Short mmCIF file of the C-alpha atoms (twelve columns), coordinates in Angstrom:
data_MODEL
# 
_entry.id   MODEL 
# 
loop_
_atom_site.group_PDB 
_atom_site.id 
_atom_site.type_symbol 
_atom_site.label_atom_id 
_atom_site.label_alt_id 
_atom_site.label_comp_id 
_atom_site.label_asym_id 
_atom_site.label_seq_id 
_atom_site.Cartn_x 
_atom_site.Cartn_y 
_atom_site.Cartn_z 
_atom_site.pdbx_PDB_model_num 
ATOM 1   C CA . MET A 1   -49.815 0.585   -51.123 1 
ATOM 2   C CA . GLU A 2   -47.146 2.903   -52.425 1 
ATOM 3   C CA . LEU A 3   -48.270 5.610   -49.993 1 
ATOM 4   C CA . PHE A 4   -48.018 3.140   -47.062 1 
ATOM 5   C CA . LYS A 5   -44.444 2.157   -48.177 1 
ATOM 6   C CA . LYS A 6   -43.384 5.850   -48.274 1 
ATOM 7   C CA . LYS A 7   -44.774 6.434   -44.787 1 
ATOM 8   C CA . ALA A 8   -42.922 3.325   -43.471 1 
ATOM 9   C CA . ASP A 9   -39.654 4.461   -45.096 1 
ATOM 10  C CA . GLY A 10  -40.147 7.890   -43.638 1 
ATOM 11  C CA . LYS A 11  -40.637 6.497   -40.144 1 
ATOM 12  C CA . SER A 12  -37.539 4.275   -40.498 1 
ATOM 13  C CA . TYR A 13  -35.469 7.229   -41.680 1 
ATOM 14  C CA . LEU A 14  -36.759 9.331   -38.720 1 
ATOM 15  C CA . ALA A 15  -35.945 6.534   -36.250 1 
ATOM 16  C CA . LEU A 16  -32.452 6.129   -37.655 1 
ATOM 17  C CA . LYS A 17  -31.952 9.891   -37.531 1 
ATOM 18  C CA . ILE A 18  -33.033 9.988   -33.862 1 
ATOM 19  C CA . ILE A 19  -30.692 7.047   -33.013 1 
ATOM 20  C CA . ALA A 20  -27.869 8.855   -34.824 1 
ATOM 21  C CA . ILE A 21  -28.509 12.041  -32.849 1 
ATOM 22  C CA . ILE A 22  -28.599 10.117  -29.569 1 
ATOM 23  C CA . LEU A 23  -25.304 8.412   -30.401 1 
ATOM 24  C CA . ALA A 24  -23.778 11.722  -31.364 1 
ATOM 25  C CA . VAL A 25  -24.851 13.286  -28.095 1 
ATOM 26  C CA . ILE A 26  -23.361 10.317  -26.160 1 
ATOM 27  C CA . VAL A 27  -20.077 10.622  -28.071 1 
ATOM 28  C CA . VAL A 28  -19.919 14.404  -27.473 1 
ATOM 29  C CA . PHE A 29  -20.828 13.876  -23.825 1 
ATOM 30  C CA . PHE A 30  -18.029 11.405  -23.231 1 
ATOM 31  C CA . ALA A 31  -15.583 13.534  -25.190 1 
ATOM 32  C CA . VAL A 32  -16.416 16.630  -23.130 1 
ATOM 33  C CA . ILE A 33  -16.217 14.978  -19.697 1 
ATOM 34  C CA . ASN A 34  -12.843 13.580  -20.662 1 
ATOM 35  C CA . ILE A 35  -11.558 16.892  -21.912 1 
ATOM 36  C CA . ILE A 36  -12.605 18.877  -18.927 1 
ATOM 37  C CA . PRO A 37  -9.705  18.816  -16.420 1 
ATOM 38  C CA . PRO A 38  -10.960 16.894  -13.334 1 
ATOM 39  C CA . LYS A 39  -10.626 18.357  -9.882  1 
ATOM 40  C CA . LYS A 40  -7.423  17.283  -8.163  1 
ATOM 41  C CA . ASN A 41  -7.810  14.967  -5.147  1 
ATOM 42  C CA . ILE A 42  -5.098  16.921  -3.359  1 
ATOM 43  C CA . GLU A 43  -2.959  19.884  -4.314  1 
ATOM 44  C CA . GLU A 44  0.423   18.628  -3.188  1 
ATOM 45  C CA . ASN A 45  1.361   14.988  -3.442  1 
ATOM 46  C CA . PRO A 46  4.899   13.953  -2.418  1 
ATOM 47  C CA . PHE A 47  4.278   10.400  -3.740  1 
ATOM 48  C CA . ILE A 48  4.046   11.379  -7.394  1 
ATOM 49  C CA . VAL A 49  7.303   11.233  -9.405  1 
ATOM 50  C CA . GLY A 50  8.068   13.794  -12.091 1 
ATOM 51  C CA . LYS A 51  7.358   13.064  -15.721 1 
ATOM 52  C CA . GLY A 52  9.996   10.763  -17.105 1 
ATOM 53  C CA . GLU A 53  11.334  9.833   -13.673 1 
ATOM 54  C CA . LEU A 54  11.701  6.310   -12.420 1 
ATOM 55  C CA . PRO A 55  9.315   4.995   -9.788  1 
ATOM 56  C CA . MET A 56  10.059  5.075   -6.104  1 
ATOM 57  C CA . ILE A 57  11.088  1.895   -4.306  1 
ATOM 58  C CA . ALA A 58  8.891   0.928   -1.399  1 
ATOM 59  C CA . ALA A 59  10.372  -1.769  0.835   1 
ATOM 60  C CA . HIS A 60  7.345   -3.977  1.617   1 
ATOM 61  C CA . ARG A 61  7.685   -5.005  5.262   1 
ATOM 62  C CA . GLY A 62  11.070  -3.403  5.109   1 
ATOM 63  C CA . GLY A 63  12.164  -5.804  2.334   1 
ATOM 64  C CA . GLY A 64  11.281  -9.192  3.805   1 
ATOM 65  C CA . ASN A 65  13.161  -11.194 1.150   1 
ATOM 66  C CA . ASN A 66  16.462  -9.380  1.873   1 
ATOM 67  C CA . ASN A 67  16.293  -9.048  5.705   1 
ATOM 68  C CA . PRO A 68  14.052  -10.112 8.647   1 
ATOM 69  C CA . GLU A 69  10.788  -8.389  7.885   1 
ATOM 70  C CA . ASN A 70  9.540   -5.425  9.951   1 
ATOM 71  C CA . THR A 71  12.704  -5.250  12.102  1 
ATOM 72  C CA . LEU A 72  14.875  -2.206  12.614  1 
ATOM 73  C CA . LEU A 73  17.637  -4.201  10.983  1 
ATOM 74  C CA . ALA A 74  15.579  -4.523  7.822   1 
ATOM 75  C CA . PHE A 75  14.502  -0.907  7.801   1 
ATOM 76  C CA . GLU A 76  18.081  0.330   8.428   1 
ATOM 77  C CA . LYS A 77  19.528  -1.775  5.618   1 
ATOM 78  C CA . ALA A 78  16.722  -0.935  3.214   1 
ATOM 79  C CA . VAL A 79  17.341  2.834   3.685   1 
ATOM 80  C CA . THR A 80  21.146  3.105   4.107   1 
ATOM 81  C CA . GLU A 81  22.407  0.157   2.018   1 
ATOM 82  C CA . ILE A 82  19.763  -0.425  -0.673  1 
ATOM 83  C CA . GLY A 83  18.580  3.218   -0.880  1 
ATOM 84  C CA . VAL A 84  14.807  2.733   -0.879  1 
ATOM 85  C CA . ASP A 85  12.526  5.784   -1.013  1 
ATOM 86  C CA . ILE A 86  9.715   4.442   1.066   1 
ATOM 87  C CA . ILE A 87  9.213   2.066   3.996   1 
ATOM 88  C CA . GLU A 88  5.964   0.144   3.860   1 
ATOM 89  C CA . SER A 89  4.419   -1.864  6.673   1 
ATOM 90  C CA . ASP A 90  1.368   -2.577  8.870   1 
ATOM 91  C CA . LEU A 91  0.699   -1.230  12.326  1 
ATOM 92  C CA . TYR A 92  -0.962  -2.949  15.297  1 
ATOM 93  C CA . LEU A 93  -1.739  -1.639  18.726  1 
ATOM 94  C CA . THR A 94  -0.243  -3.469  21.716  1 
ATOM 95  C CA . LYS A 95  -2.088  -4.193  24.902  1 
ATOM 96  C CA . ASP A 96  -0.436  -1.157  26.573  1 
ATOM 97  C CA . GLY A 97  -0.920  1.292   23.692  1 
ATOM 98  C CA . TYR A 98  2.159   1.124   21.448  1 
ATOM 99  C CA . LEU A 99  2.036   0.916   17.654  1 
ATOM 100 C CA . VAL A 100 4.255   -1.857  16.416  1 
ATOM 101 C CA . TYR A 101 5.118   -3.132  12.960  1 
ATOM 102 C CA . ASN A 102 3.978   -6.594  11.975  1 
ATOM 103 C CA . HIS A 103 2.164   -8.055  8.958   1 
ATOM 104 C CA . ASP A 104 -0.257  -10.285 10.897  1 
ATOM 105 C CA . SER A 105 -2.205  -9.725  14.067  1 
ATOM 106 C CA . TYR A 106 -0.122  -12.498 15.691  1 
ATOM 107 C CA . ILE A 107 3.650   -12.916 15.927  1 
ATOM 108 C CA . ASP A 108 4.179   -16.751 15.811  1 
ATOM 109 C CA . GLU A 109 5.503   -16.850 12.253  1 
ATOM 110 C CA . THR A 110 8.149   -14.155 12.681  1 
ATOM 111 C CA . CYS A 111 9.745   -14.851 16.078  1 
ATOM 112 C CA . ASN A 112 10.562  -17.535 18.642  1 
ATOM 113 C CA . VAL A 113 7.533   -16.979 20.881  1 
ATOM 114 C CA . ASN A 114 6.881   -20.731 20.698  1 
ATOM 115 C CA . GLY A 115 10.452  -21.706 21.677  1 
ATOM 116 C CA . ASP A 116 12.934  -23.694 19.566  1 
ATOM 117 C CA . ILE A 117 10.645  -25.341 17.060  1 
ATOM 118 C CA . SER A 118 10.733  -25.396 13.255  1 
ATOM 119 C CA . PHE A 119 8.740   -23.096 11.025  1 
ATOM 120 C CA . GLU A 120 6.739   -26.104 9.798   1 
ATOM 121 C CA . GLU A 121 5.813   -26.942 13.404  1 
ATOM 122 C CA . VAL A 122 4.750   -23.329 13.923  1 
ATOM 123 C CA . GLU A 123 2.508   -23.409 10.875  1 
ATOM 124 C CA . ALA A 124 0.854   -26.617 12.109  1 
ATOM 125 C CA . LEU A 125 0.459   -25.142 15.623  1 
ATOM 126 C CA . ILE A 126 -1.258  -21.938 14.577  1 
ATOM 127 C CA . GLU A 127 -3.908  -23.644 12.509  1 
ATOM 128 C CA . ASP A 128 -5.662  -23.558 15.908  1 
ATOM 129 C CA . GLU A 129 -6.282  -19.816 16.200  1 
ATOM 130 C CA . SER A 130 -6.591  -20.085 20.006  1 
ATOM 131 C CA . LYS A 131 -2.857  -20.970 20.150  1 
ATOM 132 C CA . ARG A 132 -1.702  -17.858 18.307  1 
ATOM 133 C CA . HIS A 133 0.055   -15.055 20.217  1 
ATOM 134 C CA . TYR A 134 -1.858  -11.892 19.319  1 
ATOM 135 C CA . ILE A 135 -0.284  -8.436  19.545  1 
ATOM 136 C CA . LYS A 136 -3.391  -6.990  21.203  1 
ATOM 137 C CA . ASP A 137 -2.918  -9.367  24.149  1 
ATOM 138 C CA . MET A 138 0.767   -8.485  24.783  1 
ATOM 139 C CA . THR A 139 2.647   -5.520  26.141  1 
ATOM 140 C CA . LEU A 140 5.526   -3.929  24.321  1 
ATOM 141 C CA . GLU A 141 7.900   -5.258  27.002  1 
ATOM 142 C CA . GLU A 142 6.593   -8.781  26.465  1 
ATOM 143 C CA . LEU A 143 6.952   -8.514  22.677  1 
ATOM 144 C CA . GLN A 144 10.506  -7.159  22.834  1 
ATOM 145 C CA . GLN A 145 11.905  -10.238 24.516  1 
ATOM 146 C CA . TYR A 146 11.574  -12.243 21.252  1 
ATOM 147 C CA . ASN A 147 13.865  -12.567 18.280  1 
ATOM 148 C CA . PHE A 148 12.011  -11.429 15.154  1 
ATOM 149 C CA . GLY A 149 14.763  -12.641 12.864  1 
ATOM 150 C CA . TYR A 150 14.459  -16.228 14.229  1 
ATOM 151 C CA . TYR A 151 12.971  -17.786 11.100  1 
ATOM 152 C CA . PHE A 152 14.612  -15.581 8.441   1 
ATOM 153 C CA . GLU A 153 16.573  -17.484 5.844   1 
ATOM 154 C CA . ASN A 154 19.236  -16.025 3.544   1 
ATOM 155 C CA . ASP A 155 19.461  -16.949 -0.147  1 
ATOM 156 C CA . LYS A 156 21.313  -20.130 0.873   1 
ATOM 157 C CA . GLY A 157 18.501  -21.247 3.130   1 
ATOM 158 C CA . GLU A 158 20.505  -20.553 6.325   1 
ATOM 159 C CA . ARG A 159 18.795  -19.164 9.418   1 
ATOM 160 C CA . ILE A 160 21.600  -16.691 10.106  1 
ATOM 161 C CA . TYR A 161 19.934  -14.845 12.950  1 
ATOM 162 C CA . LYS A 162 18.525  -17.869 14.894  1 
ATOM 163 C CA . ASP A 163 21.139  -17.815 17.617  1 
ATOM 164 C CA . VAL A 164 21.733  -14.074 18.008  1 
ATOM 165 C CA . GLU A 165 22.151  -13.297 21.735  1 
ATOM 166 C CA . ASP A 166 21.790  -9.488  21.850  1 
ATOM 167 C CA . ILE A 167 18.655  -9.005  19.716  1 
ATOM 168 C CA . GLU A 168 18.388  -5.300  20.694  1 
ATOM 169 C CA . GLU A 169 21.892  -4.573  19.420  1 
ATOM 170 C CA . ALA A 170 21.201  -6.641  16.271  1 
ATOM 171 C CA . GLY A 171 17.964  -4.695  15.581  1 
ATOM 172 C CA . LEU A 172 15.837  -7.855  15.799  1 
ATOM 173 C CA . ARG A 173 13.310  -6.798  18.418  1 
ATOM 174 C CA . ILE A 174 9.850   -5.737  17.359  1 
ATOM 175 C CA . ALA A 175 9.872   -2.121  16.164  1 
ATOM 176 C CA . THR A 176 7.472   0.629   17.136  1 
ATOM 177 C CA . ALA A 177 6.437   3.497   14.827  1 
ATOM 178 C CA . GLU A 178 8.310   5.998   16.952  1 
ATOM 179 C CA . MET A 179 11.546  3.998   16.833  1 
ATOM 180 C CA . LEU A 180 11.493  3.993   13.092  1 
ATOM 181 C CA . PHE A 181 10.730  7.732   12.783  1 
ATOM 182 C CA . GLU A 182 13.456  8.540   15.290  1 
ATOM 183 C CA . MET A 183 15.991  6.341   13.548  1 
ATOM 184 C CA . PHE A 184 15.921  8.258   10.316  1 
ATOM 185 C CA . TYR A 185 14.504  11.713  11.064  1 
ATOM 186 C CA . GLU A 186 17.853  13.522  11.230  1 
ATOM 187 C CA . SER A 187 19.730  11.505  8.653   1 
ATOM 188 C CA . HIS A 188 16.984  10.920  6.055   1 
ATOM 189 C CA . PRO A 189 14.379  13.658  6.310   1 
ATOM 190 C CA . GLU A 190 13.271  12.883  2.756   1 
ATOM 191 C CA . LEU A 191 12.202  9.320   3.666   1 
ATOM 192 C CA . LYS A 192 8.544   8.432   3.005   1 
ATOM 193 C CA . PHE A 193 6.181   5.945   4.609   1 
ATOM 194 C CA . ILE A 194 3.231   3.776   3.618   1 
ATOM 195 C CA . VAL A 195 1.426   2.328   6.637   1 
ATOM 196 C CA . GLU A 196 -1.767  0.443   7.136   1 
ATOM 197 C CA . ILE A 197 -3.695  0.592   10.434  1 
ATOM 198 C CA . LYS A 198 -4.847  -3.009  10.809  1 
ATOM 199 C CA . ASP A 199 -6.973  -2.672  13.966  1 
ATOM 200 C CA . GLY A 200 -10.608 -1.817  13.648  1 
ATOM 201 C CA . GLY A 201 -13.211 -0.456  16.071  1 
ATOM 202 C CA . GLU A 202 -12.081 1.387   19.191  1 
ATOM 203 C CA . ARG A 203 -8.552  -0.032  18.925  1 
ATOM 204 C CA . GLY A 204 -8.254  1.313   15.431  1 
ATOM 205 C CA . ILE A 205 -9.523  4.720   16.444  1 
ATOM 206 C CA . GLU A 206 -6.980  4.784   19.284  1 
ATOM 207 C CA . ALA A 207 -4.256  3.778   16.815  1 
ATOM 208 C CA . CYS A 208 -5.146  6.781   14.652  1 
ATOM 209 C CA . ARG A 209 -4.758  9.124   17.628  1 
ATOM 210 C CA . ILE A 210 -1.454  7.625   18.725  1 
ATOM 211 C CA . LEU A 211 0.000   7.677   15.176  1 
ATOM 212 C CA . ASN A 212 -1.054  11.308  14.742  1 
ATOM 213 C CA . ASP A 213 0.422   12.295  18.115  1 
ATOM 214 C CA . THR A 214 3.658   10.533  17.305  1 
ATOM 215 C CA . LEU A 215 3.899   12.250  13.942  1 
ATOM 216 C CA . ASN A 216 3.438   15.620  15.612  1 
ATOM 217 C CA . GLU A 217 6.915   15.014  17.056  1 
ATOM 218 C CA . TYR A 218 8.246   14.450  13.524  1 
ATOM 219 C CA . PRO A 219 6.469   17.189  11.462  1 
ATOM 220 C CA . GLN A 220 8.402   16.572  8.270   1 
ATOM 221 C CA . TYR A 221 7.382   12.941  8.194   1 
ATOM 222 C CA . LYS A 222 3.788   13.904  8.869   1 
ATOM 223 C CA . LYS A 223 3.787   15.364  5.299   1 
ATOM 224 C CA . GLN A 224 5.433   12.228  3.895   1 
ATOM 225 C CA . ILE A 225 3.264   9.412   5.132   1 
ATOM 226 C CA . VAL A 226 0.192   7.895   3.558   1 
ATOM 227 C CA . ILE A 227 -2.183  5.776   5.673   1 
ATOM 228 C CA . GLY A 228 -4.392  2.966   4.519   1 
ATOM 229 C CA . THR A 229 -7.012  0.743   6.187   1 
ATOM 230 C CA . PHE A 230 -9.480  -2.006  5.282   1 
ATOM 231 C CA . ASN A 231 -11.886 -0.803  7.960   1 
ATOM 232 C CA . ASP A 232 -14.590 1.681   6.887   1 
ATOM 233 C CA . GLU A 233 -14.883 3.169   10.398  1 
ATOM 234 C CA . ILE A 234 -11.159 3.914   10.498  1 
ATOM 235 C CA . GLU A 235 -11.273 5.499   7.082   1 
ATOM 236 C CA . GLU A 236 -14.053 7.813   8.356   1 
ATOM 237 C CA . GLU A 237 -12.071 8.526   11.556  1 
ATOM 238 C CA . LEU A 238 -9.051  9.556   9.483   1 
ATOM 239 C CA . LYS A 239 -11.149 11.758  7.153   1 
ATOM 240 C CA . LYS A 240 -13.032 13.459  9.992   1 
ATOM 241 C CA . ASN A 241 -10.413 14.004  12.679  1 
ATOM 242 C CA . TYR A 242 -7.119  13.883  10.822  1 
ATOM 243 C CA . PRO A 243 -7.766  15.515  7.457   1 
ATOM 244 C CA . ASP A 244 -4.125  16.707  7.160   1 
ATOM 245 C CA . LEU A 245 -2.896  13.088  6.941   1 
ATOM 246 C CA . LEU A 246 -2.702  11.640  3.436   1 
ATOM 247 C CA . ARG A 247 -4.763  8.510   2.836   1 
ATOM 248 C CA . GLY A 248 -4.571  5.563   0.504   1 
ATOM 249 C CA . ALA A 249 -7.745  4.286   -1.168  1 
ATOM 250 C CA . PRO A 250 -9.627  1.547   0.725   1 
ATOM 251 C CA . THR A 251 -10.564 -1.451  -1.416  1 
ATOM 252 C CA . GLY A 252 -14.116 -0.293  -2.218  1 
ATOM 253 C CA . THR A 253 -13.027 3.227   -3.047  1 
ATOM 254 C CA . ALA A 254 -10.160 1.941   -5.208  1 
ATOM 255 C CA . ALA A 255 -12.560 -0.333  -7.075  1 
ATOM 256 C CA . LYS A 256 -14.994 2.511   -7.696  1 
ATOM 257 C CA . PHE A 257 -12.226 4.735   -8.946  1 
ATOM 258 C CA . VAL A 258 -10.870 2.068   -11.322 1 
ATOM 259 C CA . LEU A 259 -14.387 1.432   -12.673 1 
ATOM 260 C CA . THR A 260 -15.087 5.142   -13.356 1 
ATOM 261 C CA . GLN A 261 -11.736 5.413   -15.143 1 
ATOM 262 C CA . TYR A 262 -12.395 2.387   -17.377 1 
ATOM 263 C CA . LEU A 263 -15.903 3.611   -18.183 1 
ATOM 264 C CA . GLY A 264 -14.569 7.102   -19.037 1 
ATOM 265 C CA . VAL A 265 -16.760 8.907   -16.468 1 
ATOM 266 C CA . ASN A 266 -13.937 9.842   -14.050 1 
ATOM 267 C CA . LEU A 267 -15.373 13.392  -13.883 1 
ATOM 268 C CA . PHE A 268 -18.056 11.986  -11.568 1 
ATOM 269 C CA . ASP A 269 -15.592 10.357  -9.156  1 
ATOM 270 C CA . ASN A 270 -15.592 12.331  -5.882  1 
ATOM 271 C CA . SER A 271 -12.829 10.507  -4.014  1 
ATOM 272 C CA . ASP A 272 -10.199 12.409  -2.009  1 
ATOM 273 C CA . PHE A 273 -7.406  9.883   -1.444  1 
ATOM 274 C CA . ALA A 274 -3.789  10.587  -2.335  1 
ATOM 275 C CA . CYS A 275 -2.470  7.119   -3.404  1 
ATOM 276 C CA . LEU A 276 -4.080  4.382   -5.455  1 
ATOM 277 C CA . GLN A 277 -2.453  1.213   -4.056  1 
ATOM 278 C CA . ILE A 278 -3.391  -1.802  -6.210  1 
ATOM 279 C CA . PRO A 279 -2.123  -5.195  -7.447  1 
ATOM 280 C CA . VAL A 280 -1.574  -5.723  -11.173 1 
ATOM 281 C CA . SER A 281 -4.906  -7.649  -11.300 1 
ATOM 282 C CA . TYR A 282 -7.937  -8.672  -9.310  1 
ATOM 283 C CA . ASP A 283 -9.384  -12.174 -9.488  1 
ATOM 284 C CA . LEU A 284 -13.163 -11.922 -9.181  1 
ATOM 285 C CA . GLY A 285 -14.024 -15.183 -10.894 1 
ATOM 286 C CA . ILE A 286 -12.611 -13.465 -13.929 1 
ATOM 287 C CA . THR A 287 -9.255  -11.736 -13.977 1 
ATOM 288 C CA . ILE A 288 -9.448  -7.927  -14.147 1 
ATOM 289 C CA . LYS A 289 -6.162  -6.384  -15.310 1 
ATOM 290 C CA . LEU A 290 -5.139  -3.212  -13.544 1 
ATOM 291 C CA . ASP A 291 -1.735  -2.693  -15.038 1 
ATOM 292 C CA . ALA A 292 -2.881  -0.189  -17.638 1 
ATOM 293 C CA . MET A 293 -1.118  3.001   -18.652 1 
ATOM 294 C CA . THR A 294 -4.486  4.723   -19.185 1 
ATOM 295 C CA . LEU A 295 -5.280  4.115   -15.513 1 
ATOM 296 C CA . VAL A 296 -2.009  5.691   -14.445 1 
ATOM 297 C CA . LYS A 297 -2.580  8.696   -16.719 1 
ATOM 298 C CA . ARG A 298 -6.123  9.268   -15.459 1 
ATOM 299 C CA . ALA A 299 -4.990  8.984   -11.867 1 
ATOM 300 C CA . HIS A 300 -2.239  11.536  -12.488 1 
ATOM 301 C CA . ARG A 301 -4.849  13.981  -13.900 1 
ATOM 302 C CA . ARG A 302 -6.354  13.857  -10.390 1 
ATOM 303 C CA . ASN A 303 -2.885  14.211  -8.775  1 
ATOM 304 C CA . ILE A 304 -3.202  10.726  -7.398  1 
ATOM 305 C CA . ALA A 305 -0.062  8.593   -7.044  1 
ATOM 306 C CA . VAL A 306 -0.277  5.030   -8.415  1 
ATOM 307 C CA . GLN A 307 1.482   2.387   -6.358  1 
ATOM 308 C CA . TYR A 308 1.577   -1.299  -7.210  1 
ATOM 309 C CA . TRP A 309 1.972   -4.210  -4.822  1 
ATOM 310 C CA . THR A 310 3.627   -6.661  -4.181  1 
ATOM 311 C CA . ILE A 311 5.983   -7.035  -7.157  1 
ATOM 312 C CA . ASN A 312 8.864   -9.472  -6.787  1 
ATOM 313 C CA . ASP A 313 9.345   -10.418 -10.491 1 
ATOM 314 C CA . ALA A 314 11.843  -8.443  -12.612 1 
ATOM 315 C CA . ASP A 315 9.723   -8.595  -15.817 1 
ATOM 316 C CA . GLU A 316 6.686   -7.242  -13.969 1 
ATOM 317 C CA . MET A 317 8.864   -4.493  -12.499 1 
ATOM 318 C CA . ARG A 318 10.006  -3.496  -15.994 1 
ATOM 319 C CA . GLN A 319 6.430   -3.435  -17.280 1 
ATOM 320 C CA . LEU A 320 5.335   -1.052  -14.515 1 
ATOM 321 C CA . ILE A 321 8.392   1.133   -14.908 1 
ATOM 322 C CA . GLU A 322 7.521   1.586   -18.560 1 
ATOM 323 C CA . MET A 323 3.929   2.415   -17.644 1 
ATOM 324 C CA . GLY A 324 5.181   5.403   -15.634 1 
ATOM 325 C CA . VAL A 325 3.923   4.264   -12.199 1 
ATOM 326 C CA . ASP A 326 4.948   6.267   -9.151  1 
ATOM 327 C CA . CYS A 327 5.955   3.427   -6.831  1 
ATOM 328 C CA . ILE A 328 6.596   -0.307  -6.787  1 
ATOM 329 C CA . MET A 329 6.187   -2.103  -3.488  1 
ATOM 330 C CA . THR A 330 8.378   -5.136  -3.243  1 
ATOM 331 C CA . ASP A 331 9.699   -7.734  -0.777  1 
ATOM 332 C CA . ASP A 332 12.924  -7.650  -2.804  1 
ATOM 333 C CA . PRO A 333 14.132  -4.023  -3.050  1 
ATOM 334 C CA . VAL A 334 17.603  -5.313  -4.001  1 
ATOM 335 C CA . LEU A 335 16.183  -6.800  -7.187  1 
ATOM 336 C CA . LEU A 336 14.130  -3.677  -7.912  1 
ATOM 337 C CA . LYS A 337 17.193  -1.487  -7.447  1 
ATOM 338 C CA . GLU A 338 19.080  -3.651  -10.022 1 
ATOM 339 C CA . VAL A 339 16.185  -3.355  -12.513 1 
ATOM 340 C CA . LEU A 340 16.005  0.435   -12.045 1 
ATOM 341 C CA . ASN A 341 19.733  0.685   -12.588 1 
ATOM 342 C CA . GLU A 342 19.204  -0.889  -16.058 1 
ATOM 343 C CA . TYR A 343 17.083  2.144   -16.989 1 
ATOM 344 C CA . LYS A 344 19.512  4.628   -15.533 1 
ATOM 345 C CA . LYS A 345 22.245  3.216   -17.794 1 
# 
């Protein structure tokens, strides 16, 4: 009996020893892969701020809380009056092959295409998708006849651009990508851009070609633009045919990157995007927090810029500033400028 007990104790000790060795190997493994410097996604990244510097201001839709979104008026005021670093917006292809800025694929909510009706009436009208006015069905000339500041309200609730007669002079017509580049290329060569190609399929592929050809006319900006998409085929098109253009991480790629960082196995991530563009959290039934300093630090090890959207609350802005993020996208760049000035003082 005593001999049996000794053998059992010996086996237990051996089993514990093996478990301890396995755990030690795992600990060493994770320590090593987190010590080894990971390969940089790109060598030069103009969207990363220097250590200790404040984040860049990205005017989401040109700063839609401060001025009529996605208009040349909004872009001009964001750059020359507010002093933003980056213009952010979405691009759609018109029927006749122009890239224009708009958040949605239709224009009903941002201009008077439906005549003199209230915004509430517009919202009710476009519940029927067949009654929407889609950019893909309209030429640039058709789009430019409408006032894209029609429903904008100032902080007093006044529709101050509703009755503007010369919408071209006021900068309230729909803007093309080329118009925006041309507007600032001489006066603000340092300006940066975040754009998202919204079209998929053949239209999205054509949009890539047109954007690249347009940027060839503005070579400095070609180095200072990052392009995103939710369409896998457009992501592949950009990677294959336009490798010199910087790309943001598509949703799936961003999720994979975040997961590898949280699990501590970032060495095995083989992504090649330049900017991680994420909200502060994802709601997947449970809330997954993404506003973590460790995530920012791990991204920086890969030379990836971390850009958060869409932040319109001052306290959230302060939290991200103190995390050392590279960029905050906001509808209210005026507010973000005020918050950043607190830190400068």
